[in-house]
XYZ file of C-alpha atoms in Angstrom:
54
model
C 12.760 5.769 7.597
C 10.116 6.999 5.180
C 6.656 5.485 5.543
C 3.995 5.339 2.844
C 0.310 5.801 3.713
C -1.853 3.253 1.886
C -5.519 2.238 1.659
C -6.504 -1.443 1.464
C -9.348 -2.788 -0.675
C -11.634 -2.728 2.388
C -10.965 1.011 2.857
C -8.654 0.810 5.881
C -5.888 3.429 5.879
C -2.518 2.581 7.415
C 1.166 3.299 6.902
C 3.861 0.879 5.877
C 7.642 1.113 6.069
C 8.012 -0.246 2.571
C 5.745 -0.314 -0.431
C 7.103 -3.140 -2.615
C 7.973 -2.272 -6.220
C 6.990 1.382 -5.869
C 9.772 2.333 -8.282
C 7.912 0.744 -11.210
C 5.612 2.941 -13.234
C 1.834 2.740 -13.230
C 1.944 1.867 -16.960
C 3.736 -1.417 -16.291
C 1.949 -3.126 -13.397
C -0.471 -0.654 -11.824
C -0.331 1.174 -8.493
C -1.676 -1.595 -6.227
C 0.304 -4.138 -4.197
C -0.633 -7.026 -1.929
C 0.024 -6.102 1.695
C -1.210 -7.508 4.982
C -3.715 -5.032 6.406
C -3.309 -4.573 10.178
C -7.067 -3.931 10.609
C -8.494 -6.966 8.794
C -5.331 -9.145 9.126
C -5.587 -10.422 5.552
C -3.595 -9.922 2.401
C -5.356 -7.138 0.521
C -4.673 -5.053 -2.535
C -3.409 -1.685 -1.282
C -2.760 1.579 -3.093
C -0.894 4.677 -1.913
C -3.093 7.460 -0.583
C -2.505 10.503 -2.802
C 0.590 12.427 -1.760
C 0.709 11.365 1.911
C 4.054 10.184 3.258
C 5.347 10.080 6.824
């Protein structure tokens, strides 16, 4: 399973098994998604960290 490394709005970096709607282009809805951050345990806007995948 491919994991995507993301950074939440608070600056915490973590990986997620899925990054919802990643197939849509940046032009249409932007790169950010709402994900639950494991560090701050809140829904936060998260963006992929440039080029890092696990």
